Short mmCIF file of C-alpha atoms in Angstrom, two decimals:
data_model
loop_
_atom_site.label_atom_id
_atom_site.label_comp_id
_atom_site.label_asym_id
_atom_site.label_seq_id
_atom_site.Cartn_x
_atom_site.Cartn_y
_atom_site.Cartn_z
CA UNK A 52 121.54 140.57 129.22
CA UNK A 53 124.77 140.15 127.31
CA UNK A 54 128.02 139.55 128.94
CA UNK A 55 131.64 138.81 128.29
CA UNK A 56 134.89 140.25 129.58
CA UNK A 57 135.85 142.12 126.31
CA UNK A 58 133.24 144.87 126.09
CA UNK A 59 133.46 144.91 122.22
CA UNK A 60 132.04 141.49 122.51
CA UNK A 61 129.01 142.90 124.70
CA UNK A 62 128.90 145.13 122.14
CA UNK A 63 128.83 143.24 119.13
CA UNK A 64 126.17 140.65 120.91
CA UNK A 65 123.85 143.41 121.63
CA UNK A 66 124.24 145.07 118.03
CA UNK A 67 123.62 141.72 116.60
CA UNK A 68 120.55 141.23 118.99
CA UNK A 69 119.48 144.81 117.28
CA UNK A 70 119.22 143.70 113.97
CA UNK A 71 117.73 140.40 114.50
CA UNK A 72 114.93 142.33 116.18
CA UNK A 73 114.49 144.39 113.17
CA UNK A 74 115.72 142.42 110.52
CA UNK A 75 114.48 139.05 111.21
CA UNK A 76 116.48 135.66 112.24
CA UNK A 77 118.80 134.25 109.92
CA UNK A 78 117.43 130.49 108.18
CA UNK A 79 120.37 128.72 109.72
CA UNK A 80 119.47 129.97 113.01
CA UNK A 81 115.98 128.64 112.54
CA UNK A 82 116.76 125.44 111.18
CA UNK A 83 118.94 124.99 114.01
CA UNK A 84 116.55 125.93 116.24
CA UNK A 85 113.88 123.55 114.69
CA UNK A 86 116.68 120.70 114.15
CA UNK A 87 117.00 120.92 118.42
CA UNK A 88 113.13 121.30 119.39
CA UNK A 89 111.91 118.73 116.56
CA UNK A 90 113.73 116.26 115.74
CA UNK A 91 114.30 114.81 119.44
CA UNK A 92 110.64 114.05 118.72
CA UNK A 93 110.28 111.54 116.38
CA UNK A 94 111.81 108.30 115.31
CA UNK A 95 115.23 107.34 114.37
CA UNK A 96 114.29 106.36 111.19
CA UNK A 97 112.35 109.06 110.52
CA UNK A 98 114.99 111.40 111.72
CA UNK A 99 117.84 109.83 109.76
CA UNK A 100 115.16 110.41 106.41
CA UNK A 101 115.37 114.11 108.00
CA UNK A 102 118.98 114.57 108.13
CA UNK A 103 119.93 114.67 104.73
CA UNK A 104 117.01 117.42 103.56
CA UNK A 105 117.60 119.21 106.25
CA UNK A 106 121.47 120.11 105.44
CA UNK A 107 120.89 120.91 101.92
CA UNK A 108 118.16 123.41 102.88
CA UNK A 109 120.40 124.84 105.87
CA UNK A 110 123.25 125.15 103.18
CA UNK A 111 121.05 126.65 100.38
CA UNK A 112 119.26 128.98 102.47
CA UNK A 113 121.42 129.94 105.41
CA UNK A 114 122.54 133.18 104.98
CA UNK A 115 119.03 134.57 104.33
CA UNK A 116 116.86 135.92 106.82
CA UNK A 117 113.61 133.96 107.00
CA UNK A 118 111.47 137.42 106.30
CA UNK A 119 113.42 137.90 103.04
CA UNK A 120 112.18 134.36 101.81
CA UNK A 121 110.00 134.52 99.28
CA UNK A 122 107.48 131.66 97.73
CA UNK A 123 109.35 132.15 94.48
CA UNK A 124 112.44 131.46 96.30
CA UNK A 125 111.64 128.23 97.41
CA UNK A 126 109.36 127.35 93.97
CA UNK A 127 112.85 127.69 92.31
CA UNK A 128 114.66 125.70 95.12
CA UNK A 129 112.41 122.37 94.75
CA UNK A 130 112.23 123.39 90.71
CA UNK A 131 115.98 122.63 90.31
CA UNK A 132 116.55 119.59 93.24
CA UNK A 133 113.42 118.12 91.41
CA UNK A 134 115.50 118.03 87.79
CA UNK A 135 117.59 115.83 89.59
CA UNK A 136 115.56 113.23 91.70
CA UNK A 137 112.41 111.71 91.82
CA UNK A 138 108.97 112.40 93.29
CA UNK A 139 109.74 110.81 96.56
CA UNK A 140 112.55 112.40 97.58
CA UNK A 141 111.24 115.85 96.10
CA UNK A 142 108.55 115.35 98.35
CA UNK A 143 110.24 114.74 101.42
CA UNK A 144 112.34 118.06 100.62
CA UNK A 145 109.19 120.19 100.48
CA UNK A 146 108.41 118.45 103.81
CA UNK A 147 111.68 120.15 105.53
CA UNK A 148 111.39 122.91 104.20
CA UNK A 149 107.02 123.40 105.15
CA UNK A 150 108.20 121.90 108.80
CA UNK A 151 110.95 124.42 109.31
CA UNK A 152 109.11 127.12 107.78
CA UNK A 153 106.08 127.02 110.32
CA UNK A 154 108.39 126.12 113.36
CA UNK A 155 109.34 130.25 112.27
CA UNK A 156 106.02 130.77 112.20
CA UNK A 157 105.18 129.26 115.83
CA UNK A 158 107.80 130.90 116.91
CA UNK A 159 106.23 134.15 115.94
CA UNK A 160 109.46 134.59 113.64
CA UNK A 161 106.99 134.57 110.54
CA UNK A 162 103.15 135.57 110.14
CA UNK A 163 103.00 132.94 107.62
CA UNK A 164 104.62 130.31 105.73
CA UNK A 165 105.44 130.58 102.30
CA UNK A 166 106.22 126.84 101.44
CA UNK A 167 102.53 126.26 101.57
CA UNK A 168 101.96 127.53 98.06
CA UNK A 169 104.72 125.99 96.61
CA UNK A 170 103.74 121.96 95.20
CA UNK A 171 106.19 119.25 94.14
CA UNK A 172 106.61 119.77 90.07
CA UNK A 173 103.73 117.79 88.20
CA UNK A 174 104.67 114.71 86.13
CA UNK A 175 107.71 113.76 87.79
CA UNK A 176 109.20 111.00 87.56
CA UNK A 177 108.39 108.61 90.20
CA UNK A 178 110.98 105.95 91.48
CA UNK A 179 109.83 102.21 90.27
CA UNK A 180 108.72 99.81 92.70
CA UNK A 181 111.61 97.02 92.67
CA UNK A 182 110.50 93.91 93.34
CA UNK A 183 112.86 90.78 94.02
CA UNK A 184 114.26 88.57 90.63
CA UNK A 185 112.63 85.13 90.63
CA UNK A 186 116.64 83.93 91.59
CA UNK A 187 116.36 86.22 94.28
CA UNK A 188 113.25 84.52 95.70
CA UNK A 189 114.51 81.36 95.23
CA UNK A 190 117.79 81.95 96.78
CA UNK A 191 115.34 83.27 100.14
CA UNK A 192 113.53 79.92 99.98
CA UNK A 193 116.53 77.88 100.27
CA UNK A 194 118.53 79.51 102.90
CA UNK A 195 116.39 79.56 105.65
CA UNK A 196 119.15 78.54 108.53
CA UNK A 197 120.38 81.24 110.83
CA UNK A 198 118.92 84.67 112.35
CA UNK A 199 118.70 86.32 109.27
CA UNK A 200 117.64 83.73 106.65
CA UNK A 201 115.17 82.96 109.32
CA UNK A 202 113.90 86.83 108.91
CA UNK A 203 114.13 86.81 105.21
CA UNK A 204 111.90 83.89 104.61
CA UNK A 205 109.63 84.88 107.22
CA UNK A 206 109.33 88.45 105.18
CA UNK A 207 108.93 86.22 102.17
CA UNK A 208 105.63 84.47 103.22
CA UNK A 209 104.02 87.16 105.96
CA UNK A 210 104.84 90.68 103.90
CA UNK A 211 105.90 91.73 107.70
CA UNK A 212 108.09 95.30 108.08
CA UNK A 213 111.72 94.83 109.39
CA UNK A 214 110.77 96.62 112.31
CA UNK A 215 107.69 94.41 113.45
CA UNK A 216 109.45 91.37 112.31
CA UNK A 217 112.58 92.38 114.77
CA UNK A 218 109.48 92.89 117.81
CA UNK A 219 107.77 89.18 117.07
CA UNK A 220 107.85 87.30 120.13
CA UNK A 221 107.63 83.33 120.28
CA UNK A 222 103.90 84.43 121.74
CA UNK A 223 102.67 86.05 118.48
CA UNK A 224 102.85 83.18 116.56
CA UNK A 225 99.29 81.02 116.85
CA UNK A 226 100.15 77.65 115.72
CA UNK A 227 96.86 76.47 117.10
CA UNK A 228 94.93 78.75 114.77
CA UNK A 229 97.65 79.60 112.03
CA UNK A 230 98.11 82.80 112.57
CA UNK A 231 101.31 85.49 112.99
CA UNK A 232 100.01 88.17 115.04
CA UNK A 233 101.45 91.28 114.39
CA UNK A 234 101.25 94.19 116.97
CA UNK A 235 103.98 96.08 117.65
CA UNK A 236 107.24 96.98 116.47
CA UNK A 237 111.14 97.93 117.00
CA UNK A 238 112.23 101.39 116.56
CA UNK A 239 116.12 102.43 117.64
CA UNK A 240 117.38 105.31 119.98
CA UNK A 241 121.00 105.77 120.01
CA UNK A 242 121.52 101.79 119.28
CA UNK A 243 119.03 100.21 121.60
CA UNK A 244 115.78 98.58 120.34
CA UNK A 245 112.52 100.42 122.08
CA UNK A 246 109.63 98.38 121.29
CA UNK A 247 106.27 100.57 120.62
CA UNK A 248 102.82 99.63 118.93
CA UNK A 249 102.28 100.59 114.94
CA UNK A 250 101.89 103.93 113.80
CA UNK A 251 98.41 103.47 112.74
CA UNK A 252 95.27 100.76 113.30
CA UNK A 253 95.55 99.02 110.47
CA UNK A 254 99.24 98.13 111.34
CA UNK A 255 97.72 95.39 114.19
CA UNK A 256 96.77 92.95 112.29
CA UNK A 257 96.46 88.35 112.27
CA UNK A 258 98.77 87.47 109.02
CA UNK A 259 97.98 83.51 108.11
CA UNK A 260 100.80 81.36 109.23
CA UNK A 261 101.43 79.57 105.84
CA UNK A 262 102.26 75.83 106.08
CA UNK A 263 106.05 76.57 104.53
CA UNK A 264 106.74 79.18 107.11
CA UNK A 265 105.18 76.77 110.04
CA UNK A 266 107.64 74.00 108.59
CA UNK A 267 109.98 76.17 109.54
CA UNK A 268 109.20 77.79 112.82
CA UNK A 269 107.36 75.26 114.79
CA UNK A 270 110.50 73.01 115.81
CA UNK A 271 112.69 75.98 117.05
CA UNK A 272 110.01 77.42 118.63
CA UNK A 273 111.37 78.78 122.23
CA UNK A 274 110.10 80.36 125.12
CA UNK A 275 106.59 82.89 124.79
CA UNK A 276 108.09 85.84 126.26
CA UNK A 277 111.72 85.36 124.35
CA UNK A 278 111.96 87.36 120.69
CA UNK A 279 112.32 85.13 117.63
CA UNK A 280 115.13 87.26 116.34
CA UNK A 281 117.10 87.62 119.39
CA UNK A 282 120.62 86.48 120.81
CA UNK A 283 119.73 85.94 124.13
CA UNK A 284 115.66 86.54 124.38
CA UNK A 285 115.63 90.24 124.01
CA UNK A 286 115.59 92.41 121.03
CA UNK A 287 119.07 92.88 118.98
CA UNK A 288 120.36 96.32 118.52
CA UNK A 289 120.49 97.96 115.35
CA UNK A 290 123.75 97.91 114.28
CA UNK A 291 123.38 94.00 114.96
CA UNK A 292 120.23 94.03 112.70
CA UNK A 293 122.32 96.11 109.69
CA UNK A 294 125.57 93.87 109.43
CA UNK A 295 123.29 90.96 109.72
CA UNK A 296 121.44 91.45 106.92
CA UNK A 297 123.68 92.83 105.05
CA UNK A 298 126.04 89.65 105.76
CA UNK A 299 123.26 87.99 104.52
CA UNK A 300 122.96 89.41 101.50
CA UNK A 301 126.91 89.04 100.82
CA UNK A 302 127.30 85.67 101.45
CA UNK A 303 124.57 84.29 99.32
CA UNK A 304 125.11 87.12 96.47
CA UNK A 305 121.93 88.63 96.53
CA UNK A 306 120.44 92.83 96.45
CA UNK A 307 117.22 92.25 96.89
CA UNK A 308 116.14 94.05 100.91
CA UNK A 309 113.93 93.05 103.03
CA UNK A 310 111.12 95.63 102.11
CA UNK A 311 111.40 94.50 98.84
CA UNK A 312 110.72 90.96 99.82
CA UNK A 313 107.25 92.62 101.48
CA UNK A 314 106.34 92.95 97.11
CA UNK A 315 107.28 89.67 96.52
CA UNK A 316 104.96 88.72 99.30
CA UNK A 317 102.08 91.55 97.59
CA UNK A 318 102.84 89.83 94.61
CA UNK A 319 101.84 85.94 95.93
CA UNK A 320 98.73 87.67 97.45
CA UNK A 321 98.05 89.45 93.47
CA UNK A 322 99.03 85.95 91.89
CA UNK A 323 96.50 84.51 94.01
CA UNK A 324 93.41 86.55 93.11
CA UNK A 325 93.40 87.99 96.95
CA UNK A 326 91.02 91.27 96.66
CA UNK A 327 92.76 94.56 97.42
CA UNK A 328 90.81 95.29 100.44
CA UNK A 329 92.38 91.75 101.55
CA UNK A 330 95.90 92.57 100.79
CA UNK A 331 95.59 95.93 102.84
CA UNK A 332 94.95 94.40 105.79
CA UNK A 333 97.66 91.49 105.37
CA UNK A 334 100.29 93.90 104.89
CA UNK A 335 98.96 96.56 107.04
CA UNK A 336 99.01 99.53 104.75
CA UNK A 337 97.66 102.76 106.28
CA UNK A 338 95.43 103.46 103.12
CA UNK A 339 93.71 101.56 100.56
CA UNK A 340 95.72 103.54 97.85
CA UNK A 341 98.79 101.99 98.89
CA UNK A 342 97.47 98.92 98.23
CA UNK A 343 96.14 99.73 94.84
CA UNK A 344 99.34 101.37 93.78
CA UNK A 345 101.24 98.12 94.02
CA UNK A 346 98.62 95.94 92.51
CA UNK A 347 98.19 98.48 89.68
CA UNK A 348 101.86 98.23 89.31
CA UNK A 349 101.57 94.29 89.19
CA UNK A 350 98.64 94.27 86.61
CA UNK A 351 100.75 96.61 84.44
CA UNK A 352 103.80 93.98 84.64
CA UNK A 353 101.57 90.98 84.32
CA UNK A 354 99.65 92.96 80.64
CA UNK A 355 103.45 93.65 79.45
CA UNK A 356 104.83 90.22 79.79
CA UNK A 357 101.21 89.21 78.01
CA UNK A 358 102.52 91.50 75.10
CA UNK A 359 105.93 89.95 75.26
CA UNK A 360 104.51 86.65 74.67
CA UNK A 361 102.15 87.66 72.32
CA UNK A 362 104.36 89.71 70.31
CA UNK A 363 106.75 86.07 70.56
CA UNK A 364 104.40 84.17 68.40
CA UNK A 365 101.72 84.37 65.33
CA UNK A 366 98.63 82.98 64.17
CA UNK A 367 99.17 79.82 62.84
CA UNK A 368 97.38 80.13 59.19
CA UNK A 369 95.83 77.06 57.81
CA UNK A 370 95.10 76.68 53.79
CA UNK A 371 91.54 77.62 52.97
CA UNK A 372 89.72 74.55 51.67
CA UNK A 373 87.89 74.38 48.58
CA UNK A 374 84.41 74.03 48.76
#
């Protein structure tokens, strides 16, 4: 049914109604359509690494009906936005463009989706891991005092994620057996702090409460139900959690983020000899590969500054003696 008090109008809604019938929906329809059914559905952080894809795609494709798509199309979409970023976020474009792509097909919009053939460009370039500057770390070590110094040095010696750091309770950490038990985290809606368990298995896991970080903790500890990082017992809200850390990072002149002080921590676990298999579980990576990508990473560092020092000195020669 189509109404509205200027019959042109009823008109023009019903002739448009035609040629999406015959013609196909337009992409910005879809993606609209897909931005309202699917994004509701996951995560605020997922959904703000959504956001950005998802315009550029809307904008580049828009005004083409999703029929008239081709794979070629979209080959020469991620072929160009490739030239000009790295694997990651090349890959999360494909992503956006795959998700919205078989929402049309679900939707019976599509019989199927051409962004299946198409594969992120081979050989590109993929973003170095950046791990804190030995100043960095030392900076961390000193300025424990407060919320977030608290939250950086605890980063520092457990590898824990932001997000299951912000959901550690004065209950989760076992000073009887040494132990920071990790098993849930924080995830934000609008602002507020919903507290849910880890995406996978492996994210549950008993991190060793290290003697420095048990220095620290064990005379401020406060009640078992109240959160460590907290105001008044219950979890802070995001925008509390941003301008803290980013205070943080002002006042004592400092980049280095919290994830990156998760390395630092992969890189005490490498320095000690800790197995791979180990180190997965400590810092609760979904797959072994994960693992094995930063360690890789940290052999390759450790073999250049070898180099460096080798390449720094010579042989010492010694006159050959006469026999």
């Amino acid at each position: 049914m189509f109404r509205d008090r200027d019959p042109k109008k009823v008109w023009d809604k019903y002739h448009h109604h035609e040629e999406t019938i015959e013609r196909g929906h337009y992409f910005r329809d879809v993606a609209d359509e897909w931005e309202k059914e699917h994004l509701p559905t996951v995560t605020h952080n997922t959904k703000m690494g959504y956001m950005p894809a998802y315009k550029r795609i809307k904008e580049y494709f828009g005004d083409e009906r999703v029929a008239d798509i081709s794979v070629r199309d979209i080959e020469h979409y991620i072929r160009n936005f490739s030239k000009t970023r790295g694997y990651k976020t090349t890959t999360n474009e494909l992503l956006i463009v795959r998700l919205i792509f078989d929402f049309a097909c679900t939707k019976g919009y599509l019989s199927a989706n051409p962004a299946t053939h198409v594969h992120v460009p081979k050989n590109l370039a993929r973003e170095p891991r950046k791990f804190p500057s030995d100043e960095e770390i030392n900076v961390v070590k000193i300025n424990h005092d407060g919320l977030f110094g608290l939250l950086f040095y605890l980063i520092l010696y457990t590898g824990c994620r932001v997000s299951e750091a912000m959901a550690l309770q004065w209950n989760d950490i076992d000073f009887d057996n040494n132990e920071v038990i990790v098993r849930k985290s924080v995830y934000y809606e609008n602002n507020k702090p919903i507290i849910k368990e880890p995406k996978t298995k492996r994210g549950t896991r008993n991190v060793i409460l290290l003697d420095k970080l048990r220095k620290i903790l064990y005379p401020i500890k406060g009640k078992p139900d109240a959160y460590i990082f907290s105001k008044d017992g219950s979890p802070l809200i995001f925008s509390a959690v941003r301008k803290g850390i980013n205070r943080y990072r002002a006042d004592h002149g400092i980049e280095t983020t919290p994830h990156q002080l998760r390395h630092a921590f992969a890189t005490m676990l490498f320095e000690a000899g800790i197995d791979a298999k180990t180190a997965q579980y400590l810092l609760g990576h979904a797959q072994i590969s994960t693992t094995m990508d930063t360690y890789t990473e940290l052999r390759n560092r450790q073999l250049l500054d070898a180099a460096k020092k080798l390449n720094d000195i010579d042989i010492d020669t010694v006159p050959a003696q006469e026999p």
